Amino acid sequence: MSIRVSHVHGEHIAVEAPDGTEILRYVYRPDPEAYEARKPYAHPVRTLAGRTVTGYRPSDHRWHKGLQMTASHLSGQNFWGGNTYVHGQGYLVLPDRVGSMRHDGFTGFAVADDRLSFTEELTWVENGGAEWAREVRGLTVHSVDEEACAWALDWAIRLTNVRDVPLTFGSPTTEGREMAGYTGLQWRGPRDFTGGTAFGPDSVTGAEKLMGTQGPWLAYTTEHDEVDGHSTIVFAHAPENLDPRTAIHESHWFVRAEPIPTAAFSWAFFEEFDLPPGESFAYRYRIVFADGAWDADRVAAHLAGLPW
């Protein structure tokens, strides 16, 4: 299926489905609010039927912006945005701990009839201005399937420590807050995703049961307000992410349906890990955006048809 790609230089890249529905807008223009951890994000993201499946600056967490790469606890800095969790004190307003991810440019950009791929270079900058890490990010829009009512986004990261000391990755849980291990690639859903259903490949259903678990994929489905219909989002790991021989650290799911709808591929849920000076780590993820209320069998069958 042919897609249409537009690029407003210095601001965003947008992708339209064959019928003209904008299904992805990737915004790399710097945010105005430093406290929200300036960084690129994808919003709005829509299904092929035009249902919006990302939230932007919700009243409960203004720093939640669609789909974005984050690091909630990184060597004392917060690349997530907003308040910082401190053991024994709770969440504190600490503006001097909030870092940013600077867009440095695109080094690859390719468009085919049914596929967009681009490579972005970024620098992770701590609050005082020191450059801590270089990131090479790859996004690919593909598998726009009108019959299945679904399309896929692949998101890859390769991060290199440019400091002369290790970078330590953690989360609120590694700081002492139980079952709050959010960090890494994070999705925030719109308000009508609140109370939705999360499920995995092993017949486990419910965000509270899946929180902190591991698995090749996790799905989240809901019924929309205003329009009659459901949407399903599938979050999937590339095989090497879960292989201890290739992953720098094991991943766990962070997922909530109440009081807010959110999910993350957490790379430091229960334990911290260090990235030595000059060293790199890499992860690849796939997110499928679908119309309809999919079940586990349909998710598994669809993913099987999308080889890595």
PDB file of C-alpha atoms in Angstrom:
ATOM      1  CA  MET A   1       0.000   0.000   0.000  1.00  0.00           C
ATOM      2  CA  SER A   2       1.418   3.403  -0.966  1.00  0.00           C
ATOM      3  CA  ILE A   3       2.068   5.895   1.808  1.00  0.00           C
ATOM      4  CA  ARG A   4       2.738   9.618   1.572  1.00  0.00           C
ATOM      5  CA  VAL A   5       5.531  11.263   3.529  1.00  0.00           C
ATOM      6  CA  SER A   6       5.955  14.974   4.231  1.00  0.00           C
ATOM      7  CA  HIS A   7       8.777  16.749   6.071  1.00  0.00           C
ATOM      8  CA  VAL A   8       8.519  20.206   7.584  1.00  0.00           C
ATOM      9  CA  HIS A   9      12.234  20.805   8.070  1.00  0.00           C
ATOM     10  CA  GLY A  10      13.186  21.689  11.613  1.00  0.00           C
ATOM     11  CA  GLU A  11       9.811  20.553  12.936  1.00  0.00           C
ATOM     12  CA  HIS A  12       8.371  17.132  12.066  1.00  0.00           C
ATOM     13  CA  ILE A  13       7.964  14.212   9.691  1.00  0.00           C
ATOM     14  CA  ALA A  14       4.444  13.020   8.886  1.00  0.00           C
ATOM     15  CA  VAL A  15       3.176   9.829   7.263  1.00  0.00           C
ATOM     16  CA  GLU A  16      -0.214   9.439   5.593  1.00  0.00           C
ATOM     17  CA  ALA A  17      -1.981   6.179   4.767  1.00  0.00           C
ATOM     18  CA  PRO A  18      -3.240   5.622   1.207  1.00  0.00           C
ATOM     19  CA  ASP A  19      -6.604   7.229   1.995  1.00  0.00           C
ATOM     20  CA  GLY A  20      -4.941  10.401   3.328  1.00  0.00           C
ATOM     21  CA  THR A  21      -5.217   9.632   7.054  1.00  0.00           C
ATOM     22  CA  GLU A  22      -2.155  10.897   8.911  1.00  0.00           C
ATOM     23  CA  ILE A  23      -1.026   7.877  10.923  1.00  0.00           C
ATOM     24  CA  LEU A  24       2.243   9.212  12.351  1.00  0.00           C
ATOM     25  CA  ARG A  25       3.770  12.554  13.157  1.00  0.00           C
ATOM     26  CA  TYR A  26       7.335  12.450  14.492  1.00  0.00           C
ATOM     27  CA  VAL A  27       8.160  15.797  16.111  1.00  0.00           C
ATOM     28  CA  TYR A  28      11.811  16.709  16.612  1.00  0.00           C
ATOM     29  CA  ARG A  29      11.412  20.455  17.103  1.00  0.00           C
ATOM     30  CA  PRO A  30      12.672  21.299  20.625  1.00  0.00           C
ATOM     31  CA  ASP A  31       9.964  21.529  23.280  1.00  0.00           C
ATOM     32  CA  PRO A  32       9.459  24.945  24.899  1.00  0.00           C
ATOM     33  CA  GLU A  33       9.420  23.523  28.442  1.00  0.00           C
ATOM     34  CA  ALA A  34      12.792  22.369  29.770  1.00  0.00           C
ATOM     35  CA  TYR A  35      11.147  20.742  32.820  1.00  0.00           C
ATOM     36  CA  GLU A  36       9.361  18.310  30.504  1.00  0.00           C
ATOM     37  CA  ALA A  37      12.742  16.952  29.294  1.00  0.00           C
ATOM     38  CA  ARG A  38      13.004  18.270  25.749  1.00  0.00           C
ATOM     39  CA  LYS A  39      13.198  15.379  23.311  1.00  0.00           C
ATOM     40  CA  PRO A  40      11.605  14.132  20.079  1.00  0.00           C
ATOM     41  CA  TYR A  41       8.335  12.224  20.251  1.00  0.00           C
ATOM     42  CA  ALA A  42       5.673  10.647  18.036  1.00  0.00           C
ATOM     43  CA  HIS A  43       2.219  12.257  18.320  1.00  0.00           C
ATOM     44  CA  PRO A  44      -0.396  12.072  17.089  1.00  0.00           C
ATOM     45  CA  VAL A  45      -0.293   8.411  16.152  1.00  0.00           C
ATOM     46  CA  ARG A  46      -3.455   7.019  14.559  1.00  0.00           C
ATOM     47  CA  THR A  47      -4.857   3.735  13.341  1.00  0.00           C
ATOM     48  CA  LEU A  48      -5.794   3.330   9.683  1.00  0.00           C
ATOM     49  CA  ALA A  49      -9.388   4.209  10.617  1.00  0.00           C
ATOM     50  CA  GLY A  50      -8.136   7.521  12.010  1.00  0.00           C
ATOM     51  CA  ARG A  51      -8.440   6.699  15.724  1.00  0.00           C
ATOM     52  CA  THR A  52      -5.888   8.625  17.795  1.00  0.00           C
ATOM     53  CA  VAL A  53      -3.955   6.216  20.020  1.00  0.00           C
ATOM     54  CA  THR A  54      -1.439   8.521  21.714  1.00  0.00           C
ATOM     55  CA  GLY A  55      -1.903  11.184  24.372  1.00  0.00           C
ATOM     56  CA  TYR A  56      -0.060  14.502  24.563  1.00  0.00           C
ATOM     57  CA  ARG A  57       0.673  16.580  27.682  1.00  0.00           C
ATOM     58  CA  PRO A  58      -2.176  15.110  29.785  1.00  0.00           C
ATOM     59  CA  SER A  59      -3.149  17.085  32.871  1.00  0.00           C
ATOM     60  CA  ASP A  60      -1.762  14.412  35.208  1.00  0.00           C
ATOM     61  CA  HIS A  61       1.700  14.254  33.589  1.00  0.00           C
ATOM     62  CA  ARG A  62       2.489  17.119  31.230  1.00  0.00           C
ATOM     63  CA  TRP A  63       5.775  15.459  30.222  1.00  0.00           C
ATOM     64  CA  HIS A  64       4.015  12.427  28.732  1.00  0.00           C
ATOM     65  CA  LYS A  65       4.099  12.938  24.965  1.00  0.00           C
ATOM     66  CA  GLY A  66       2.856  10.169  22.719  1.00  0.00           C
ATOM     67  CA  LEU A  67       5.596   7.648  22.066  1.00  0.00           C
ATOM     68  CA  GLN A  68       9.056   8.716  23.203  1.00  0.00           C
ATOM     69  CA  MET A  69      12.436   7.423  24.300  1.00  0.00           C
ATOM     70  CA  THR A  70      13.073   8.119  27.977  1.00  0.00           C
ATOM     71  CA  ALA A  71      15.426   7.385  30.852  1.00  0.00           C
ATOM     72  CA  SER A  72      13.810   8.118  34.200  1.00  0.00           C
ATOM     73  CA  HIS A  73      16.978   7.675  36.278  1.00  0.00           C
ATOM     74  CA  LEU A  74      20.367   8.084  34.643  1.00  0.00           C
ATOM     75  CA  SER A  75      23.355   8.814  36.892  1.00  0.00           C
ATOM     76  CA  GLY A  76      21.294  11.243  38.972  1.00  0.00           C
ATOM     77  CA  GLN A  77      19.604  12.915  35.995  1.00  0.00           C
ATOM     78  CA  ASN A  78      16.024  12.589  34.753  1.00  0.00           C
ATOM     79  CA  PHE A  79      15.596  12.182  30.982  1.00  0.00           C
ATOM     80  CA  TRP A  80      11.914  11.308  31.462  1.00  0.00           C
ATOM     81  CA  GLY A  81      10.706  14.752  32.455  1.00  0.00           C
ATOM     82  CA  GLY A  82       8.754  16.178  35.358  1.00  0.00           C
ATOM     83  CA  ASN A  83       9.213  15.286  39.011  1.00  0.00           C
ATOM     84  CA  THR A  84      12.054  13.041  40.130  1.00  0.00           C
ATOM     85  CA  TYR A  85      11.578  10.168  42.570  1.00  0.00           C
ATOM     86  CA  VAL A  86      13.953  10.301  45.561  1.00  0.00           C
ATOM     87  CA  HIS A  87      14.015   7.423  48.025  1.00  0.00           C
ATOM     88  CA  GLY A  88      12.447   8.332  51.350  1.00  0.00           C
ATOM     89  CA  GLN A  89      11.142  11.665  50.048  1.00  0.00           C
ATOM     90  CA  GLY A  90       8.849  10.715  47.176  1.00  0.00           C
ATOM     91  CA  TYR A  91       8.506  12.759  43.998  1.00  0.00           C
ATOM     92  CA  LEU A  92      10.269  16.112  44.142  1.00  0.00           C
ATOM     93  CA  VAL A  93      10.406  19.137  41.857  1.00  0.00           C
ATOM     94  CA  LEU A  94      14.088  19.163  40.905  1.00  0.00           C
ATOM     95  CA  PRO A  95      14.538  21.241  37.736  1.00  0.00           C
ATOM     96  CA  ASP A  96      18.330  20.976  37.884  1.00  0.00           C
ATOM     97  CA  ARG A  97      18.092  17.204  37.375  1.00  0.00           C
ATOM     98  CA  VAL A  98      16.048  17.234  34.167  1.00  0.00           C
ATOM     99  CA  GLY A  99      18.110  16.556  31.054  1.00  0.00           C
ATOM    100  CA  SER A 100      17.296  16.679  27.348  1.00  0.00           C
ATOM    101  CA  MET A 101      17.821  14.809  24.083  1.00  0.00           C
ATOM    102  CA  ARG A 102      19.076  17.104  21.321  1.00  0.00           C
ATOM    103  CA  HIS A 103      18.240  16.396  17.701  1.00  0.00           C
ATOM    104  CA  ASP A 104      21.493  16.680  15.736  1.00  0.00           C
ATOM    105  CA  GLY A 105      20.286  15.695  12.280  1.00  0.00           C
ATOM    106  CA  PHE A 106      19.175  12.923   9.967  1.00  0.00           C
ATOM    107  CA  THR A 107      21.777  10.680   8.364  1.00  0.00           C
ATOM    108  CA  GLY A 108      19.445   8.434   6.401  1.00  0.00           C
ATOM    109  CA  PHE A 109      16.031   8.910   4.827  1.00  0.00           C
ATOM    110  CA  ALA A 110      14.386   6.434   2.460  1.00  0.00           C
ATOM    111  CA  VAL A 111      10.839   6.242   1.140  1.00  0.00           C
ATOM    112  CA  ALA A 112       9.338   3.368  -0.834  1.00  0.00           C
ATOM    113  CA  ASP A 113       5.722   2.808  -1.832  1.00  0.00           C
ATOM    114  CA  ASP A 114       4.815   1.203   1.464  1.00  0.00           C
ATOM    115  CA  ARG A 115       7.769   2.011   3.694  1.00  0.00           C
ATOM    116  CA  LEU A 116       9.537   4.943   5.339  1.00  0.00           C
ATOM    117  CA  SER A 117      12.874   4.538   7.091  1.00  0.00           C
ATOM    118  CA  PHE A 118      14.974   7.261   8.626  1.00  0.00           C
ATOM    119  CA  THR A 119      18.008   7.475  10.895  1.00  0.00           C
ATOM    120  CA  GLU A 120      18.388  10.272  13.395  1.00  0.00           C
ATOM    121  CA  GLU A 121      21.401  11.317  15.450  1.00  0.00           C
ATOM    122  CA  LEU A 122      20.835  12.746  18.922  1.00  0.00           C
ATOM    123  CA  THR A 123      22.879  13.818  21.933  1.00  0.00           C
ATOM    124  CA  TRP A 124      21.754  13.255  25.509  1.00  0.00           C
ATOM    125  CA  VAL A 125      22.630  16.412  27.462  1.00  0.00           C
ATOM    126  CA  GLU A 126      22.516  16.670  31.255  1.00  0.00           C
ATOM    127  CA  ASN A 127      20.953  19.716  32.874  1.00  0.00           C
ATOM    128  CA  GLY A 128      24.217  21.628  33.166  1.00  0.00           C
ATOM    129  CA  GLY A 129      24.981  21.277  29.451  1.00  0.00           C
ATOM    130  CA  ALA A 130      27.450  18.388  29.501  1.00  0.00           C
ATOM    131  CA  GLU A 131      27.058  15.858  26.689  1.00  0.00           C
ATOM    132  CA  TRP A 132      26.649  12.396  28.184  1.00  0.00           C
ATOM    133  CA  ALA A 133      25.657  10.085  25.349  1.00  0.00           C
ATOM    134  CA  ARG A 134      25.307   9.865  21.576  1.00  0.00           C
ATOM    135  CA  GLU A 135      22.273   8.104  20.165  1.00  0.00           C
ATOM    136  CA  VAL A 136      21.605   6.701  16.723  1.00  0.00           C
ATOM    137  CA  ARG A 137      17.845   6.209  16.374  1.00  0.00           C
ATOM    138  CA  GLY A 138      16.082   4.406  13.568  1.00  0.00           C
ATOM    139  CA  LEU A 139      12.353   4.551  12.794  1.00  0.00           C
ATOM    140  CA  THR A 140      10.622   2.514  10.108  1.00  0.00           C
ATOM    141  CA  VAL A 141       6.957   2.680   9.135  1.00  0.00           C
ATOM    142  CA  HIS A 142       5.925  -0.483   7.296  1.00  0.00           C
ATOM    143  CA  SER A 143       3.321  -3.202   6.753  1.00  0.00           C
ATOM    144  CA  VAL A 144       0.412  -0.835   6.137  1.00  0.00           C
ATOM    145  CA  ASP A 145      -2.275  -3.482   5.701  1.00  0.00           C
ATOM    146  CA  GLU A 146      -5.820  -2.323   4.953  1.00  0.00           C
ATOM    147  CA  GLU A 147      -7.153  -5.888   5.090  1.00  0.00           C
ATOM    148  CA  ALA A 148      -5.757  -6.447   8.577  1.00  0.00           C
ATOM    149  CA  CYS A 149      -6.577  -2.830   9.530  1.00  0.00           C
ATOM    150  CA  ALA A 150      -3.085  -2.435  10.969  1.00  0.00           C
ATOM    151  CA  TRP A 151       0.341  -0.925  10.405  1.00  0.00           C
ATOM    152  CA  ALA A 152       3.699  -1.258  12.139  1.00  0.00           C
ATOM    153  CA  LEU A 153       6.401   1.034  13.481  1.00  0.00           C
ATOM    154  CA  ASP A 154       9.895  -0.235  14.254  1.00  0.00           C
ATOM    155  CA  TRP A 155      11.957   1.864  16.675  1.00  0.00           C
ATOM    156  CA  ALA A 156      15.662   1.134  17.195  1.00  0.00           C
ATOM    157  CA  ILE A 157      18.184   2.741  19.529  1.00  0.00           C
ATOM    158  CA  ARG A 158      21.957   2.520  19.769  1.00  0.00           C
ATOM    159  CA  LEU A 159      23.351   4.574  22.664  1.00  0.00           C
ATOM    160  CA  THR A 160      27.045   5.283  23.316  1.00  0.00           C
ATOM    161  CA  ASN A 161      28.497   6.671  26.548  1.00  0.00           C
ATOM    162  CA  VAL A 162      30.719   9.674  25.721  1.00  0.00           C
ATOM    163  CA  ARG A 163      31.630  10.418  29.345  1.00  0.00           C
ATOM    164  CA  ASP A 164      34.831   9.259  31.054  1.00  0.00           C
ATOM    165  CA  VAL A 165      32.810   7.517  33.795  1.00  0.00           C
ATOM    166  CA  PRO A 166      30.072   4.866  33.577  1.00  0.00           C
ATOM    167  CA  LEU A 167      26.464   5.842  32.947  1.00  0.00           C
ATOM    168  CA  THR A 168      24.142   4.164  35.452  1.00  0.00           C
ATOM    169  CA  PHE A 169      20.593   3.399  34.272  1.00  0.00           C
ATOM    170  CA  GLY A 170      17.808   2.863  36.796  1.00  0.00           C
ATOM    171  CA  SER A 171      14.144   3.572  37.516  1.00  0.00           C
ATOM    172  CA  PRO A 172      11.930   4.609  40.436  1.00  0.00           C
ATOM    173  CA  THR A 173      11.846   0.944  41.484  1.00  0.00           C
ATOM    174  CA  THR A 174      15.648   0.737  41.650  1.00  0.00           C
ATOM    175  CA  GLU A 175      15.390   3.874  43.832  1.00  0.00           C
ATOM    176  CA  GLY A 176      12.983   2.175  46.232  1.00  0.00           C
ATOM    177  CA  ARG A 177       9.449   2.627  44.830  1.00  0.00           C
ATOM    178  CA  GLU A 178       7.860  -0.775  44.372  1.00  0.00           C
ATOM    179  CA  MET A 179       6.542  -1.793  40.938  1.00  0.00           C
ATOM    180  CA  ALA A 180       7.234   1.553  39.299  1.00  0.00           C
ATOM    181  CA  GLY A 181      10.128   0.561  37.083  1.00  0.00           C
ATOM    182  CA  TYR A 182       9.334   2.827  34.163  1.00  0.00           C
ATOM    183  CA  THR A 183      12.080   3.859  31.761  1.00  0.00           C
ATOM    184  CA  GLY A 184      13.005   3.259  28.125  1.00  0.00           C
ATOM    185  CA  LEU A 185      10.640   3.563  25.148  1.00  0.00           C
ATOM    186  CA  GLN A 186       7.314   4.733  26.610  1.00  0.00           C
ATOM    187  CA  TRP A 187       3.775   4.992  25.208  1.00  0.00           C
ATOM    188  CA  ARG A 188       1.120   7.210  26.750  1.00  0.00           C
ATOM    189  CA  GLY A 189      -2.427   6.593  25.660  1.00  0.00           C
ATOM    190  CA  PRO A 190      -5.229   9.137  25.326  1.00  0.00           C
ATOM    191  CA  ARG A 191      -7.858   9.452  28.012  1.00  0.00           C
ATOM    192  CA  ASP A 192     -10.244   6.863  26.511  1.00  0.00           C
ATOM    193  CA  PHE A 193      -7.563   4.179  26.909  1.00  0.00           C
ATOM    194  CA  THR A 194      -7.934   4.466  30.697  1.00  0.00           C
ATOM    195  CA  GLY A 195      -9.270   1.182  32.061  1.00  0.00           C
ATOM    196  CA  GLY A 196      -8.372  -0.728  28.907  1.00  0.00           C
ATOM    197  CA  THR A 197      -7.264  -4.355  28.827  1.00  0.00           C
ATOM    198  CA  ALA A 198      -3.624  -5.417  28.717  1.00  0.00           C
ATOM    199  CA  PHE A 199      -2.746  -8.994  27.817  1.00  0.00           C
ATOM    200  CA  GLY A 200       0.214 -11.145  26.859  1.00  0.00           C
ATOM    201  CA  PRO A 201       0.926 -14.374  24.977  1.00  0.00           C
ATOM    202  CA  ASP A 202       0.415 -16.664  27.991  1.00  0.00           C
ATOM    203  CA  SER A 203      -3.272 -15.990  28.693  1.00  0.00           C
ATOM    204  CA  VAL A 204      -2.338 -13.467  31.364  1.00  0.00           C
ATOM    205  CA  THR A 205      -4.773 -10.542  31.301  1.00  0.00           C
ATOM    206  CA  GLY A 206      -4.738  -7.325  33.280  1.00  0.00           C
ATOM    207  CA  ALA A 207      -2.129  -4.607  33.647  1.00  0.00           C
ATOM    208  CA  GLU A 208      -1.672  -5.328  37.345  1.00  0.00           C
ATOM    209  CA  LYS A 209      -0.764  -8.957  36.558  1.00  0.00           C
ATOM    210  CA  LEU A 210       1.593  -8.046  33.710  1.00  0.00           C
ATOM    211  CA  MET A 211       3.437  -5.276  35.538  1.00  0.00           C
ATOM    212  CA  GLY A 212       7.100  -6.239  35.899  1.00  0.00           C
ATOM    213  CA  THR A 213       6.785  -9.432  33.849  1.00  0.00           C
ATOM    214  CA  GLN A 214       8.787 -10.472  30.811  1.00  0.00           C
ATOM    215  CA  GLY A 215       7.704 -11.695  27.414  1.00  0.00           C
ATOM    216  CA  PRO A 216       8.121 -11.257  23.671  1.00  0.00           C
ATOM    217  CA  TRP A 217       5.074  -9.018  23.361  1.00  0.00           C
ATOM    218  CA  LEU A 218       2.352  -7.202  25.254  1.00  0.00           C
ATOM    219  CA  ALA A 219      -0.920  -5.839  23.864  1.00  0.00           C
ATOM    220  CA  TYR A 220      -3.366  -3.203  25.042  1.00  0.00           C
ATOM    221  CA  THR A 221      -6.918  -2.802  23.742  1.00  0.00           C
ATOM    222  CA  THR A 222      -9.740  -0.381  24.485  1.00  0.00           C
ATOM    223  CA  GLU A 223     -13.109   0.893  23.283  1.00  0.00           C
ATOM    224  CA  HIS A 224     -13.097   4.504  22.147  1.00  0.00           C
ATOM    225  CA  ASP A 225     -15.207   7.406  23.261  1.00  0.00           C
ATOM    226  CA  GLU A 226     -17.231   9.336  20.654  1.00  0.00           C
ATOM    227  CA  VAL A 227     -16.926   6.673  17.937  1.00  0.00           C
ATOM    228  CA  ASP A 228     -18.091   3.061  17.894  1.00  0.00           C
ATOM    229  CA  GLY A 229     -15.011   0.884  17.792  1.00  0.00           C
ATOM    230  CA  HIS A 230     -11.934  -0.500  19.480  1.00  0.00           C
ATOM    231  CA  SER A 231      -8.199  -0.142  18.928  1.00  0.00           C
ATOM    232  CA  THR A 232      -5.371  -2.494  19.844  1.00  0.00           C
ATOM    233  CA  ILE A 233      -1.690  -1.645  20.283  1.00  0.00           C
ATOM    234  CA  VAL A 234       0.934  -4.374  20.303  1.00  0.00           C
ATOM    235  CA  PHE A 235       4.400  -3.817  21.789  1.00  0.00           C
ATOM    236  CA  ALA A 236       6.957  -6.402  20.649  1.00  0.00           C
ATOM    237  CA  HIS A 237      10.635  -7.059  21.300  1.00  0.00           C
ATOM    238  CA  ALA A 238      13.121  -7.960  18.594  1.00  0.00           C
ATOM    239  CA  PRO A 239      14.494 -11.444  19.382  1.00  0.00           C
ATOM    240  CA  GLU A 240      17.913 -10.166  20.481  1.00  0.00           C
ATOM    241  CA  ASN A 241      16.373  -7.937  23.168  1.00  0.00           C
ATOM    242  CA  LEU A 242      15.464 -10.980  25.268  1.00  0.00           C
ATOM    243  CA  ASP A 243      18.629 -12.954  24.537  1.00  0.00           C
ATOM    244  CA  PRO A 244      21.081 -12.700  27.482  1.00  0.00           C
ATOM    245  CA  ARG A 245      23.948 -13.133  25.042  1.00  0.00           C
ATOM    246  CA  THR A 246      23.112  -9.930  23.162  1.00  0.00           C
ATOM    247  CA  ALA A 247      21.104  -7.671  25.509  1.00  0.00           C
ATOM    248  CA  ILE A 248      23.054  -5.471  27.921  1.00  0.00           C
ATOM    249  CA  HIS A 249      20.299  -5.908  30.507  1.00  0.00           C
ATOM    250  CA  GLU A 250      17.069  -7.856  30.740  1.00  0.00           C
ATOM    251  CA  SER A 251      13.820  -6.070  29.955  1.00  0.00           C
ATOM    252  CA  HIS A 252      10.487  -6.109  31.792  1.00  0.00           C
ATOM    253  CA  TRP A 253       7.087  -4.670  30.986  1.00  0.00           C
ATOM    254  CA  PHE A 254       5.867  -1.539  32.661  1.00  0.00           C
ATOM    255  CA  VAL A 255       2.118  -1.229  32.056  1.00  0.00           C
ATOM    256  CA  ARG A 256      -0.800   0.544  33.715  1.00  0.00           C
ATOM    257  CA  ALA A 257      -4.463   0.914  32.784  1.00  0.00           C
ATOM    258  CA  GLU A 258      -5.472   2.866  35.902  1.00  0.00           C
ATOM    259  CA  PRO A 259      -5.298   5.715  36.733  1.00  0.00           C
ATOM    260  CA  ILE A 260      -3.450   6.416  33.476  1.00  0.00           C
ATOM    261  CA  PRO A 261      -2.944   4.302  30.336  1.00  0.00           C
ATOM    262  CA  THR A 262       0.754   3.754  29.678  1.00  0.00           C
ATOM    263  CA  ALA A 263       3.293   1.084  28.749  1.00  0.00           C
ATOM    264  CA  ALA A 264       7.066   0.960  28.455  1.00  0.00           C
ATOM    265  CA  PHE A 265       9.793  -1.431  27.385  1.00  0.00           C
ATOM    266  CA  SER A 266      11.679  -1.014  30.657  1.00  0.00           C
ATOM    267  CA  TRP A 267      15.367  -1.826  30.438  1.00  0.00           C
ATOM    268  CA  ALA A 268      16.043  -1.220  34.161  1.00  0.00           C
ATOM    269  CA  PHE A 269      12.868  -2.198  36.012  1.00  0.00           C
ATOM    270  CA  PHE A 270      14.259  -3.997  39.059  1.00  0.00           C
ATOM    271  CA  GLU A 271      18.029  -3.505  38.820  1.00  0.00           C
ATOM    272  CA  GLU A 272      20.432  -0.803  37.704  1.00  0.00           C
ATOM    273  CA  PHE A 273      23.003  -1.429  35.010  1.00  0.00           C
ATOM    274  CA  ASP A 274      26.132   0.438  33.947  1.00  0.00           C
ATOM    275  CA  LEU A 275      27.284   1.481  30.497  1.00  0.00           C
ATOM    276  CA  PRO A 276      31.081   1.899  30.616  1.00  0.00           C
ATOM    277  CA  PRO A 277      32.825   4.849  28.936  1.00  0.00           C
ATOM    278  CA  GLY A 278      32.976   4.441  25.165  1.00  0.00           C
ATOM    279  CA  GLU A 279      30.659   1.428  25.210  1.00  0.00           C
ATOM    280  CA  SER A 280      27.258   1.137  23.514  1.00  0.00           C
ATOM    281  CA  PHE A 281      24.021  -0.773  23.859  1.00  0.00           C
ATOM    282  CA  ALA A 282      21.232  -1.362  21.348  1.00  0.00           C
ATOM    283  CA  TYR A 283      17.572  -2.420  21.386  1.00  0.00           C
ATOM    284  CA  ARG A 284      14.950  -2.837  18.654  1.00  0.00           C
ATOM    285  CA  TYR A 285      11.213  -2.621  19.194  1.00  0.00           C
ATOM    286  CA  ARG A 286       8.066  -3.025  17.093  1.00  0.00           C
ATOM    287  CA  ILE A 287       4.692  -1.421  17.754  1.00  0.00           C
ATOM    288  CA  VAL A 288       1.606  -2.469  15.792  1.00  0.00           C
ATOM    289  CA  PHE A 289      -1.374  -0.111  15.685  1.00  0.00           C
ATOM    290  CA  ALA A 290      -4.614  -1.893  14.807  1.00  0.00           C
ATOM    291  CA  ASP A 291      -8.316  -1.225  14.519  1.00  0.00           C
ATOM    292  CA  GLY A 292     -10.555  -3.644  16.395  1.00  0.00           C
ATOM    293  CA  ALA A 293     -10.366  -5.616  19.632  1.00  0.00           C
ATOM    294  CA  TRP A 294      -7.695  -8.206  18.907  1.00  0.00           C
ATOM    295  CA  ASP A 295      -7.145 -11.296  21.052  1.00  0.00           C
ATOM    296  CA  ALA A 296      -3.903 -13.130  21.785  1.00  0.00           C
ATOM    297  CA  ASP A 297      -4.273 -15.541  18.865  1.00  0.00           C
ATOM    298  CA  ARG A 298      -4.735 -12.721  16.378  1.00  0.00           C
ATOM    299  CA  VAL A 299      -1.790 -10.790  17.817  1.00  0.00           C
ATOM    300  CA  ALA A 300       0.480 -13.837  17.611  1.00  0.00           C
ATOM    301  CA  ALA A 301      -0.589 -14.599  14.039  1.00  0.00           C
ATOM    302  CA  HIS A 302      -0.047 -11.036  12.895  1.00  0.00           C
ATOM    303  CA  LEU A 303       3.394 -10.798  14.491  1.00  0.00           C
ATOM    304  CA  ALA A 304       4.379 -14.114  12.918  1.00  0.00           C
ATOM    305  CA  GLY A 305       3.648 -12.535   9.538  1.00  0.00           C
ATOM    306  CA  LEU A 306       6.061  -9.665  10.200  1.00  0.00           C
ATOM    307  CA  PRO A 307       9.546 -11.150  10.181  1.00  0.00           C
ATOM    308  CA  TRP A 308      12.397  -9.127  11.611  1.00  0.00           C
TER     309      TRP A 308
END
